[in-house]
Amino acid sequence: MLPANIASDNDNNVLSIAASNNKGLLIRFLNEQVEDGFYALVIDYLKDSNFDLSSMMVDDEVKAQCTKLYELAEFVDFNIKATGRYEIEEWIEPLFKFIYGDIDPSDIDAPISATGIYRYSIWLIYLYQTEKFPEAMRLIGERIAPLLINVSYQILEDDDRPKNFDKAVMGYLDLINVVMEMGLPLSSAKSDAYINNLEVLFDYVVEDPHVGNDYKIQFSIGLFNAYINDKNYGKAFEFYGLNAEYIPIDNLAVYENFKELIRNCNSAQSTSVLSRSVVSAISKQEIYNKRIDTLLAEVSGFIKKVYKYIEDEPEMKKNLQTLGTGSQLNGKTNIFEGLYEYNLVFYECGIKAIVNQDMSTRSWEEKYEMLELLYTTLNVVFDGYNVYEISNKIEHQYIELTWINNYVNANPNLLKQFFSVKEKIKAFKVRKNSILEKSKTNYEIKKMIDDRQKHLLFMAAEDMIVNGLGGGKLQIISSGYDLNTAKKYLQETYAKIVLPAKYGQETQTSGGGFFGKNKGSAADADLARLLRDASVEEMLCKSEWLWNQHNDKGLEKPTAEEATYAVACLVKVIHRMLDKKGTSKAASSPNKKVIITKTGKVIELSDESGQAPVKQQESGVIEAIDNIVVLLKDKSEENVKYVKAYIEDLLNALMKTKWDKDTMLSQFDAEELRAKSFQVIKRLNMDMLV
């Protein structure tokens, strides 16, 4: 329960002071620590069996000036040394009474005589030891935070900083982090002072250049998680937006709570802010990742230089001309040793092929593996590693190179370049694992934010349908709404939608009839099939009525509300088309994964990790889009990508306009979205299973 690190650079002088035999200076220093409240720190010195304060010969004047230290030494002699109780939990209770007297530790308002900037630390540690965490939260909020705030407020210049203030801040922040990491609800404190004063203290800490970055990150993570645990998502979002630089989302303490924040963002604007932050993190990582391309090119170039140097050795060159490059040496006698080793490394292990291929299209993970292989190859060639390190699949894998090793190490220029390349690779490898892990985490978070943004598009449309068309304050749809007239509008609009050539011409020609009347055409049959769903029919007809009802009013174009709600109806239709056929099945088996064989057969794989419950906002239409293959007639990989692409194109267009229930579209945006929506509806109707 002690702070992780509250020692300042000056504390390192304790040993040098002791070694100098200046006992008076040492005792004064320790007494100063006691007076400032660093009791546990001084006890660490006093309980050392080789440290006997009573036997130190110092002037009476020094003893008189350091009464607190000598009193603490007597406490240590009686309660720790004499009893052999060296663990903090064994002496924290008597120390609490020694410092604060006979007070109730739960009485946060109790008067105490202890002084010093760090005077509350033992009290807080004792509350932790006795598992009185609500009381600890109140002590932090009502006494510790106000103390640090007041001192911070009074510091105008660096010269005004109390001597041990920085050490106290770090110690208190470590102790505060203990209770923050427990994730207790803020209501546990039974005092608003806890979170309110921590927020004020945070403003001082984050702006203080004397506080280390790791402490700022620790404090920021603690407050962010506190808001999430308290389900105050608005506050958490605001805090993250202001302090994203101190809240790394790939930190394990943040990761799950950040996902919880995404799941509870209910506006497109909020998810856009979160998305920008994550995209920024990804872009920084990708910039660093791209450095591997340069490094791979440099290492490959050097290896080419090495094998060309080997090939130009006179005896080697003669053998290569006689036997041919990369020839099989099995069964041949009197083979030049250098040729045998050269053939083994650069052909049988495939190194020559690797360094001469285009690696730019490979994944980052593959590039890291390639760099590791080339790094090992250099160690085999120059440092005498055996060939097994490069490949364990060849028959003579444990052989060590002798001729090549001696030959390349005899070239000072090659050696110099080898050491340079080797150091660059080593420096790059230091960060490899963290980069890959961060990249993986950020891409996962980015996918989750993207899904949330898409989900909010459909949520906004749903809200507009329910609270607008379904009896909201605004009378969007006119009282003269006529279903038959709306159907005529719909037939005309649907017939005009021109699809790509892949769908064939017969589906795109109008036959002059409607729902089986008169001639009837493929287009009419296609529309009739779409309108079998009553809710789809209702939304399409209301959309067309909204788009055209301005004519009855004698206006030139729809109002912003009419145009926006017309598009909302179409978004709802797409939601229905996808969700009706995919969600019920997907939601009942949330852990199902799908693979497609080369023949187009769909196989469901069950996840053995357990049937975890699926949150409502993560299921439904987004899951249906991700799993679109089960809804399609043509399940080929190419067609699945095609269908997803035109759905994504519409969703991206909606996000571009900042689509939201409270934002009305311009005429231009409404026309574009209406056209895209009808295109998606008609394509889906053609592409999906009946």
XYZ file of C-alpha atoms in Angstrom:
690
model
C 0.000 0.000 0.000
C 3.012 2.323 -0.004
C 3.435 4.713 -2.919
C 5.386 3.261 -5.826
C 8.045 5.949 -5.788
C 8.193 9.056 -3.631
C 11.956 9.403 -3.450
C 13.434 12.534 -4.943
C 16.954 12.971 -6.205
C 17.879 14.597 -2.894
C 16.972 11.411 -1.014
C 19.864 9.675 -2.726
C 22.103 11.896 -0.629
C 21.124 9.998 2.521
C 23.692 7.313 1.820
C 26.381 9.819 0.945
C 25.570 11.822 4.100
C 25.817 8.680 6.211
C 29.059 7.667 4.522
C 30.528 11.080 5.232
C 30.157 10.447 8.992
C 28.315 13.772 9.321
C 25.695 12.347 11.661
C 24.287 15.738 12.578
C 23.501 16.514 8.934
C 21.930 13.080 8.452
C 19.720 13.414 11.530
C 18.576 16.897 10.519
C 17.665 15.585 7.055
C 15.630 12.687 8.456
C 13.914 14.991 10.948
C 12.916 17.287 8.099
C 11.262 14.314 6.375
C 9.343 13.474 9.568
C 8.176 17.052 10.000
C 6.846 17.023 6.436
C 4.946 13.793 7.125
C 7.099 11.179 5.375
C 6.847 8.779 8.307
C 6.937 5.515 6.362
C 9.966 6.695 4.391
C 11.970 7.473 7.549
C 10.851 4.254 9.247
C 12.527 2.350 6.415
C 15.850 3.822 7.631
C 15.124 3.512 11.334
C 14.111 -0.162 11.268
C 17.361 -1.174 9.541
C 19.307 -3.367 11.998
C 22.487 -1.477 11.116
C 20.905 1.876 11.818
C 20.779 2.671 15.541
C 19.887 6.304 16.085
C 20.322 6.129 19.873
C 23.976 5.127 19.555
C 24.874 8.019 17.256
C 26.943 10.628 19.036
C 25.637 14.086 18.178
C 25.417 17.424 19.948
C 22.574 17.998 22.356
C 21.647 20.962 20.194
C 20.984 18.624 17.261
C 18.856 16.343 19.435
C 16.862 19.300 20.677
C 16.152 20.397 17.120
C 15.092 16.907 16.032
C 12.653 15.787 18.718
C 10.139 14.355 16.222
C 12.752 12.070 14.712
C 13.844 10.738 18.116
C 10.228 10.156 19.137
C 9.656 8.188 15.924
C 12.864 6.217 16.583
C 11.528 5.213 20.019
C 8.306 4.088 18.354
C 10.298 1.958 15.896
C 12.455 0.434 18.644
C 9.400 -0.528 20.722
C 6.802 -1.465 18.063
C 8.920 -2.808 15.226
C 12.444 -3.837 16.200
C 11.601 -5.295 19.616
C 8.609 -7.252 18.314
C 10.061 -8.252 14.937
C 7.051 -6.801 13.119
C 8.656 -5.405 10.017
C 5.662 -5.482 7.621
C 3.625 -2.292 7.328
C 0.312 -4.018 8.122
C 1.805 -5.037 11.479
C 2.695 -1.522 12.642
C 0.321 0.750 10.727
C -2.328 0.797 13.488
C 0.018 1.776 16.354
C 1.692 4.298 14.018
C -1.713 5.813 13.224
C -2.364 6.337 16.954
C 1.197 7.592 17.488
C 0.709 10.294 14.832
C -2.949 11.267 15.154
C -3.808 10.303 18.709
C -6.922 8.445 19.822
C -9.273 9.477 16.996
C -11.772 7.483 14.981
C -10.121 6.899 11.558
C -13.580 7.042 9.970
C -14.140 10.559 11.312
C -12.678 12.473 8.390
C -13.347 15.811 10.121
C -11.432 14.857 13.291
C -8.873 17.500 14.345
C -5.238 16.350 14.249
C -1.972 17.891 15.472
C 0.185 16.383 12.700
C 1.689 18.887 10.284
C 3.611 18.742 7.026
C 2.612 18.423 3.407
C 2.441 14.610 3.560
C 0.676 14.411 6.915
C -2.378 12.488 5.665
C -0.471 9.614 4.040
C -0.472 7.265 7.076
C -4.159 7.954 7.665
C -4.939 7.038 4.066
C -2.753 3.916 4.172
C -4.449 2.822 7.400
C -7.892 3.208 5.809
C -6.716 1.073 2.906
C -5.327 -1.570 5.266
C -8.625 -1.746 7.132
C -10.551 -1.773 3.818
C -12.467 1.401 4.629
C -12.434 2.593 1.053
C -15.425 4.969 1.168
C -13.733 6.743 4.087
C -10.499 6.812 2.099
C -12.323 8.470 -0.795
C -13.735 11.107 1.557
C -10.293 11.747 3.067
C -8.907 12.282 -0.424
C -11.739 14.593 -1.431
C -12.124 16.589 1.783
C -8.561 16.886 3.092
C -5.814 15.653 0.760
C -6.977 17.200 -2.525
C -7.822 20.592 -0.934
C -4.355 20.670 0.700
C -2.575 20.096 -2.610
C -4.894 22.534 -4.405
C -4.204 25.295 -1.882
C -0.446 24.836 -2.068
C -0.528 24.681 -5.867
C -2.614 27.862 -5.952
C -0.078 29.703 -3.795
C 2.936 28.723 -5.900
C 3.648 31.596 -8.255
C 7.250 30.822 -9.191
C 9.487 27.788 -8.926
C 11.277 29.458 -6.043
C 8.003 29.424 -4.080
C 7.687 25.623 -4.203
C 7.924 23.997 -0.759
C 10.998 21.797 -0.519
C 9.223 18.423 -0.417
C 6.086 19.423 -2.320
C 6.884 17.539 -5.532
C 7.689 14.379 -3.595
C 4.406 14.701 -1.698
C 2.400 15.188 -4.903
C 3.855 12.021 -6.414
C 3.279 10.064 -3.219
C -0.322 11.221 -2.887
C -1.033 10.508 -6.565
C 0.234 6.951 -6.124
C -2.020 6.512 -3.102
C -5.008 8.083 -4.862
C -4.438 5.737 -7.786
C -4.856 2.753 -5.439
C -8.524 3.534 -4.816
C -9.084 4.716 -8.403
C -7.922 1.369 -9.775
C -10.546 -0.392 -7.646
C -13.285 1.074 -9.829
C -15.586 1.926 -6.933
C -18.684 3.976 -7.839
C -18.346 7.649 -6.974
C -21.406 7.330 -4.760
C -19.337 5.166 -2.392
C -17.610 8.285 -1.115
C -20.956 9.736 0.005
C -19.413 13.103 -0.704
C -19.260 15.120 -3.914
C -15.976 16.559 -2.685
C -14.149 13.412 -3.806
C -14.656 13.826 -7.549
C -15.104 17.611 -7.541
C -11.803 18.301 -5.815
C -9.961 15.658 -7.813
C -11.096 17.440 -10.978
C -9.678 20.729 -9.689
C -6.473 19.035 -8.567
C -6.155 17.424 -11.986
C -6.107 20.854 -13.650
C -3.129 21.831 -11.503
C -1.311 18.514 -11.958
C -1.676 18.338 -15.725
C -0.330 21.886 -16.136
C 2.554 21.411 -13.688
C 5.875 20.875 -15.531
C 7.366 19.388 -12.344
C 4.937 16.443 -12.398
C 6.128 13.542 -14.511
C 4.189 12.500 -17.594
C 3.586 9.032 -16.159
C 1.761 10.586 -13.190
C -0.376 12.713 -15.499
C -1.281 9.607 -17.487
C -2.031 7.685 -14.281
C -4.299 10.459 -12.960
C -6.039 10.931 -16.336
C -6.774 7.231 -16.688
C -8.134 7.151 -13.139
C -10.591 10.002 -13.729
C -11.646 8.706 -17.157
C -12.384 5.265 -15.727
C -14.197 6.830 -12.761
C -16.632 8.588 -15.121
C -17.225 5.373 -17.072
C -17.767 3.335 -13.899
C -20.229 6.003 -12.801
C -21.962 5.699 -16.210
C -21.431 9.408 -16.736
C -20.620 8.931 -20.413
C -21.101 12.578 -21.313
C -18.505 13.610 -18.766
C -16.178 10.796 -19.844
C -16.456 11.914 -23.468
C -15.749 15.534 -22.566
C -12.787 14.550 -20.378
C -11.327 12.297 -23.069
C -11.705 15.009 -25.691
C -9.704 17.440 -23.554
C -7.056 14.992 -22.352
C -6.720 12.328 -25.057
C -2.927 12.678 -25.053
C -2.855 11.299 -21.492
C -5.388 8.489 -22.053
C -3.825 5.833 -24.312
C -6.632 3.575 -25.505
C -4.274 0.607 -25.898
C -3.611 0.739 -22.160
C -5.248 -2.280 -20.529
C -6.720 -0.057 -17.823
C -8.472 2.039 -20.500
C -9.278 -0.426 -23.268
C -12.551 -1.951 -22.039
C -13.857 1.346 -20.656
C -13.110 3.089 -23.941
C -15.191 0.461 -25.734
C -17.949 1.081 -23.186
C -17.793 4.788 -24.036
C -18.159 3.996 -27.745
C -21.186 1.790 -27.063
C -22.834 4.663 -25.206
C -22.074 7.508 -27.608
C -25.434 8.602 -28.949
C -24.469 11.314 -31.380
C -22.607 11.207 -34.673
C -20.562 14.216 -33.549
C -19.256 12.348 -30.502
C -18.242 9.268 -32.464
C -16.535 11.491 -35.042
C -14.393 13.049 -32.302
C -13.439 9.611 -30.972
C -12.754 8.408 -34.482
C -10.406 11.317 -35.228
C -8.433 10.549 -32.086
C -8.025 6.882 -32.976
C -7.256 7.607 -36.633
C -4.546 9.990 -35.447
C -3.036 7.248 -33.285
C -3.210 4.764 -36.164
C -1.613 7.220 -38.592
C 1.283 7.783 -36.191
C 1.813 4.044 -35.939
C 1.577 3.607 -39.696
C 4.209 6.294 -40.178
C 6.467 4.316 -37.869
C 5.483 1.036 -39.497
C 6.506 2.400 -42.875
C 10.044 2.742 -41.572
C 10.324 -1.021 -41.881
C 10.093 -0.693 -45.667
C 13.197 1.473 -45.681
C 14.963 -0.841 -43.246
C 14.037 -3.980 -45.208
C 15.338 -2.385 -48.382
C 18.600 -1.468 -46.651
C 19.081 -4.943 -45.133
C 18.202 -6.675 -48.423
C 20.634 -4.411 -50.276
C 23.381 -5.243 -47.811
C 22.763 -8.997 -48.081
C 22.929 -8.678 -51.879
C 26.247 -6.912 -51.481
C 27.493 -9.721 -49.222
C 26.561 -12.573 -51.551
C 27.946 -10.711 -54.591
C 31.212 -10.240 -52.708
C 31.246 -13.999 -52.029
C 30.406 -14.815 -55.660
C 33.316 -12.688 -56.901
C 35.913 -14.594 -54.878
C 38.130 -16.219 -57.583
C 37.718 -19.863 -56.533
C 33.990 -19.351 -55.923
C 33.544 -17.635 -59.287
C 35.318 -20.500 -61.045
C 33.085 -23.113 -59.374
C 29.917 -21.166 -60.095
C 30.860 -20.951 -63.766
C 31.556 -24.697 -63.855
C 28.615 -26.040 -61.869
C 26.072 -23.263 -62.384
C 24.362 -21.033 -59.863
C 22.196 -22.888 -57.357
C 23.031 -26.318 -58.780
C 22.396 -29.471 -56.775
C 25.596 -30.574 -55.046
C 24.347 -33.907 -53.701
C 26.492 -36.837 -54.896
C 29.274 -34.585 -56.186
C 32.788 -35.036 -54.802
C 35.562 -32.564 -54.075
C 33.098 -29.674 -53.866
C 34.644 -26.348 -52.919
C 33.639 -25.731 -49.279
C 32.682 -22.138 -49.921
C 30.314 -23.164 -52.714
C 28.666 -25.738 -50.480
C 28.014 -23.117 -47.744
C 26.960 -20.478 -50.262
C 24.481 -22.862 -51.876
C 23.126 -23.915 -48.491
C 22.367 -20.418 -47.178
C 21.397 -18.463 -50.263
C 19.544 -21.169 -52.222
C 18.434 -24.025 -49.997
C 17.329 -21.576 -47.285
C 15.922 -19.250 -49.961
C 17.637 -16.047 -48.800
C 18.606 -14.945 -52.308
C 15.004 -15.293 -53.483
C 13.723 -13.354 -50.467
C 15.979 -10.315 -50.865
C 15.160 -10.096 -54.574
C 11.376 -10.137 -54.209
C 8.908 -7.272 -53.790
C 7.948 -7.105 -50.107
C 5.911 -3.900 -50.301
C 2.572 -5.686 -50.636
C 3.071 -7.914 -47.603
C 1.382 -7.222 -44.263
C 3.253 -5.473 -41.466
C 3.382 -8.734 -39.534
C 4.971 -10.524 -42.495
C 7.472 -7.702 -42.909
C 8.509 -7.994 -39.269
C 8.978 -11.758 -39.732
C 11.037 -11.120 -42.865
C 13.234 -8.614 -41.062
C 13.817 -11.141 -38.270
C 14.831 -13.803 -40.810
C 17.271 -11.470 -42.581
C 18.699 -10.335 -39.240
C 19.307 -13.988 -38.323
C 20.901 -14.616 -41.726
C 23.434 -11.861 -41.101
C 24.255 -13.380 -37.723
C 24.766 -16.772 -39.394
C 27.022 -15.306 -42.055
C 29.090 -13.003 -39.822
C 28.788 -14.241 -36.228
C 28.982 -18.004 -36.691
C 25.399 -18.980 -35.824
C 24.486 -22.373 -37.323
C 22.187 -22.613 -40.317
C 19.425 -24.138 -38.184
C 18.655 -20.581 -37.034
C 17.582 -19.701 -40.585
C 15.696 -22.865 -41.476
C 14.926 -26.029 -39.562
C 13.526 -27.778 -42.642
C 16.779 -28.724 -44.376
C 18.611 -31.961 -43.869
C 21.988 -30.530 -42.792
C 20.507 -27.864 -40.564
C 23.075 -27.785 -37.756
C 26.063 -26.984 -39.953
C 28.141 -23.929 -39.067
C 29.688 -21.760 -41.741
C 33.464 -21.605 -41.711
C 34.667 -20.528 -45.136
C 32.024 -17.795 -45.576
C 32.407 -16.606 -41.993
C 36.179 -16.246 -42.339
C 35.921 -14.653 -45.761
C 33.370 -11.913 -44.989
C 34.911 -11.086 -41.613
C 38.211 -10.417 -43.330
C 36.666 -7.444 -45.148
C 36.750 -4.331 -42.892
C 34.211 -2.425 -45.005
C 31.685 -5.267 -44.885
C 32.187 -5.613 -41.136
C 31.623 -1.912 -40.586
C 28.398 -1.985 -42.604
C 27.299 -5.175 -40.826
C 27.579 -3.544 -37.401
C 25.704 -0.455 -38.631
C 22.833 -2.495 -40.102
C 22.728 -4.767 -37.059
C 22.358 -1.834 -34.645
C 19.558 -0.331 -36.733
C 17.673 -3.625 -36.670
C 18.185 -4.019 -32.921
C 16.910 -0.487 -32.285
C 13.858 -1.137 -34.448
C 13.111 -4.486 -32.772
C 12.979 -2.834 -29.350
C 9.607 -1.294 -30.251
C 8.322 -4.021 -32.568
C 6.053 -5.850 -30.141
C 4.499 -2.710 -28.664
C 3.899 -1.256 -32.128
C 2.164 -4.393 -33.367
C 0.043 -4.633 -30.231
C -0.929 -0.960 -30.345
C -1.734 -1.196 -34.036
C -3.926 -4.240 -33.456
C -5.745 -2.562 -30.564
C -6.289 0.724 -32.372
C -7.626 -0.989 -35.492
C -10.019 -2.979 -33.314
C -11.193 0.220 -31.606
C -11.464 1.974 -34.986
C -13.677 -0.850 -36.287
C -15.863 -0.566 -33.206
C -16.204 3.221 -33.613
C -17.021 2.803 -37.308
C -19.708 0.270 -36.436
C -21.104 2.603 -33.788
C -21.214 5.471 -36.280
C -23.111 3.302 -38.756
C -25.462 2.115 -36.046
C -26.207 5.736 -35.094
C -27.229 6.449 -38.686
C -29.964 3.847 -38.449
C -30.843 4.960 -34.903
C -31.324 8.524 -36.141
C -33.610 7.348 -38.921
C -35.570 5.206 -36.471
C -35.974 8.144 -34.099
C -37.223 10.362 -36.916
C -39.747 7.756 -38.020
C -41.058 7.073 -34.516
C -41.019 10.616 -33.106
C -41.529 12.548 -36.342
C -43.783 10.695 -38.706
C -45.195 8.693 -35.831
C -46.800 11.610 -34.052
C -44.100 14.104 -33.190
C -44.522 17.800 -32.583
C -43.905 18.597 -36.250
C -46.607 17.703 -38.762
C -44.191 16.460 -41.425
C -46.479 14.413 -43.624
C -49.571 16.216 -44.934
C -53.062 15.222 -43.811
C -53.960 14.521 -47.452
C -51.610 11.519 -47.629
C -52.973 9.058 -50.197
C -51.467 5.567 -50.487
C -52.474 4.975 -54.112
C -50.982 8.252 -55.276
C -47.806 7.501 -53.325
C -47.580 4.099 -55.063
C -47.728 5.795 -58.443
C -44.886 8.115 -57.441
C -42.936 5.074 -56.264
C -43.473 3.099 -59.468
C -42.214 6.009 -61.569
C -39.172 6.555 -59.350
C -38.295 2.862 -59.138
C -38.524 2.400 -62.930
C -36.077 5.268 -63.492
C -33.352 3.739 -61.331
C -30.638 2.515 -63.681
C -28.448 -0.270 -62.288
C -24.983 -1.349 -63.484
C -24.822 -3.657 -66.481
C -24.152 -6.703 -64.286
C -27.839 -6.776 -63.318
C -29.088 -7.114 -66.922
C -31.451 -4.873 -68.913
C -34.611 -6.883 -68.464
C -34.924 -5.818 -64.848
C -34.682 -2.120 -65.673
C -37.476 -1.562 -68.186
C -40.916 -0.420 -67.219
C -43.894 -2.370 -68.527
C -46.589 0.240 -67.993
C -48.460 -1.742 -65.335
C -48.285 -1.974 -61.585
C -48.599 -4.971 -59.264
C -49.702 -7.304 -62.042
C -51.986 -4.849 -63.875
C -51.861 -4.621 -67.650
C -48.665 -6.014 -69.176
C -46.464 -6.425 -66.158
C -42.678 -6.415 -66.517
C -39.601 -7.730 -64.734
C -39.221 -4.338 -63.065
C -42.799 -4.457 -61.783
C -42.279 -7.979 -60.483
C -39.096 -6.846 -58.784
C -40.924 -3.985 -57.072
C -43.848 -6.205 -56.148
C -41.465 -8.619 -54.464
C -39.956 -5.743 -52.502
C -43.359 -4.545 -51.317
C -44.397 -7.893 -49.884
C -43.115 -6.530 -46.584
C -45.815 -4.150 -45.325
C -43.358 -2.010 -43.358
C -41.140 -1.605 -46.449
C -44.176 -0.628 -48.513
C -45.250 1.938 -45.899
C -41.802 3.568 -45.704
C -41.273 3.689 -49.477
C -44.700 5.189 -50.089
C -44.353 7.758 -47.302
C -40.907 8.668 -48.589
C -42.280 9.324 -52.068
C -45.230 11.288 -50.697
C -42.925 13.467 -48.593
C -40.706 14.100 -51.594
C -43.647 15.120 -53.804
C -46.206 16.703 -51.447
C -44.780 20.177 -52.125
C -46.610 20.060 -55.468
C -49.960 20.105 -53.664
C -48.772 23.157 -51.750
C -47.765 24.991 -54.906
C -44.067 24.998 -53.948
C -41.094 24.400 -56.221
C -39.271 21.860 -54.040
C -39.622 19.976 -50.765
C -38.877 21.777 -47.524
C -35.772 20.749 -45.591
C -37.934 18.718 -43.200
C -39.795 16.947 -46.019
C -36.565 16.089 -47.867
C -34.807 14.895 -44.722
C -37.674 12.719 -43.560
C -38.059 11.289 -47.066
C -34.456 10.092 -46.865
C -35.009 8.808 -43.312
C -37.774 6.548 -44.616
C -35.405 5.087 -47.216
C -32.707 4.464 -44.582
C -35.355 2.672 -42.543
C -36.212 0.508 -45.583
C -32.557 -0.533 -45.952
C -32.444 -1.288 -42.235
C -35.529 -3.460 -42.606
C -34.236 -5.291 -45.682
C -30.975 -6.202 -43.989
C -32.213 -6.768 -40.463
C -35.381 -8.685 -41.344
C -33.494 -11.516 -42.973
C -30.245 -11.464 -41.050
C -30.710 -10.208 -37.509
C -33.024 -12.830 -36.084
C -30.682 -15.607 -37.106
C -27.526 -13.713 -36.195
C -28.884 -12.536 -32.877
C -29.902 -16.038 -31.860
C -26.359 -17.266 -32.501
C -24.182 -14.277 -31.686
C -20.969 -16.293 -31.600
C -21.380 -17.815 -35.068
C -18.695 -17.067 -37.621
C -18.987 -17.765 -41.321
C -16.481 -18.937 -43.917
C -17.061 -19.401 -47.630
C -15.503 -22.288 -49.545
C -14.140 -21.908 -53.069
C -17.362 -23.383 -54.405
C -19.417 -20.714 -52.661
C -20.741 -22.940 -49.885
C -21.350 -21.138 -46.572
C -20.137 -22.919 -43.432
C -20.916 -21.635 -39.950
C -18.245 -22.032 -37.276
C -19.225 -21.838 -33.637
C -16.986 -19.959 -31.250
C -16.024 -22.227 -28.369
C -15.239 -19.269 -26.132
C -18.757 -19.305 -24.709
C -22.152 -17.792 -25.386
C -21.533 -14.276 -24.205
C -24.577 -11.999 -24.256
C -24.682 -9.527 -27.101
C -25.477 -5.904 -26.368
C -28.418 -4.560 -28.351
C -26.466 -1.769 -30.000
C -23.841 -4.199 -31.309
C -26.273 -6.570 -32.961
C -28.826 -6.104 -35.704
C -28.168 -4.243 -38.890
C -24.392 -3.775 -38.436
C -23.952 -7.465 -37.745
C -26.126 -8.203 -40.777
C -23.864 -6.054 -42.970
C -20.750 -7.774 -41.627
C -22.406 -11.138 -42.224
C -24.031 -10.148 -45.518
C -22.884 -13.348 -47.222
C -25.711 -15.368 -45.655
C -28.298 -13.070 -47.282
C -26.940 -13.143 -50.831
C -27.773 -15.289 -53.832
C -24.213 -15.064 -55.148
C -21.915 -15.888 -52.239
C -18.630 -15.519 -54.099
C -15.990 -13.435 -52.374
C -16.019 -10.941 -55.228
C -19.770 -10.374 -54.990
C -19.727 -10.105 -51.191
C -17.128 -7.328 -51.498
C -19.222 -5.649 -54.195
C -22.402 -5.594 -52.089
C -20.601 -4.400 -48.975
C -18.950 -1.658 -51.012
C -22.203 -0.077 -52.236
C -23.741 -0.280 -48.751
C -20.622 1.332 -47.252
C -20.723 4.023 -49.937
C -24.200 5.075 -48.820
C -23.299 4.991 -45.121
C -20.195 7.084 -45.761
C -22.302 9.593 -47.693
C -24.714 9.815 -44.740
C -21.851 10.381 -42.307
C -20.354 13.003 -44.584
C -23.540 15.080 -44.235
C -23.393 14.593 -40.427
C -26.699 12.741 -40.619
C -28.576 13.111 -37.347
C -32.163 13.407 -36.142
C -31.663 17.080 -35.283
C -29.939 18.090 -38.531
C -31.941 18.901 -41.640
C -30.415 18.197 -45.044
C -29.792 20.705 -47.784
C -31.679 20.123 -51.037
C -28.469 19.039 -52.774
C -27.522 16.512 -50.057
C -31.083 15.192 -49.865
C -31.222 14.574 -53.624
C -27.857 12.787 -53.578
C -28.772 10.620 -50.584
C -32.202 9.809 -52.025
C -30.634 8.652 -55.287
C -27.989 6.552 -53.478
C -30.583 5.052 -51.149
C -32.867 3.972 -53.980
C -29.850 2.496 -55.782
C -28.975 0.443 -52.684
C -32.581 -0.668 -52.203
C -32.944 -1.816 -55.811
C -29.555 -3.555 -55.805
C -30.253 -5.330 -52.518
C -33.609 -6.458 -53.837
C -31.790 -8.023 -56.789
C -28.838 -9.416 -54.816
C -30.552 -10.851 -51.750
C -32.284 -14.170 -51.338
C -36.072 -14.043 -51.508
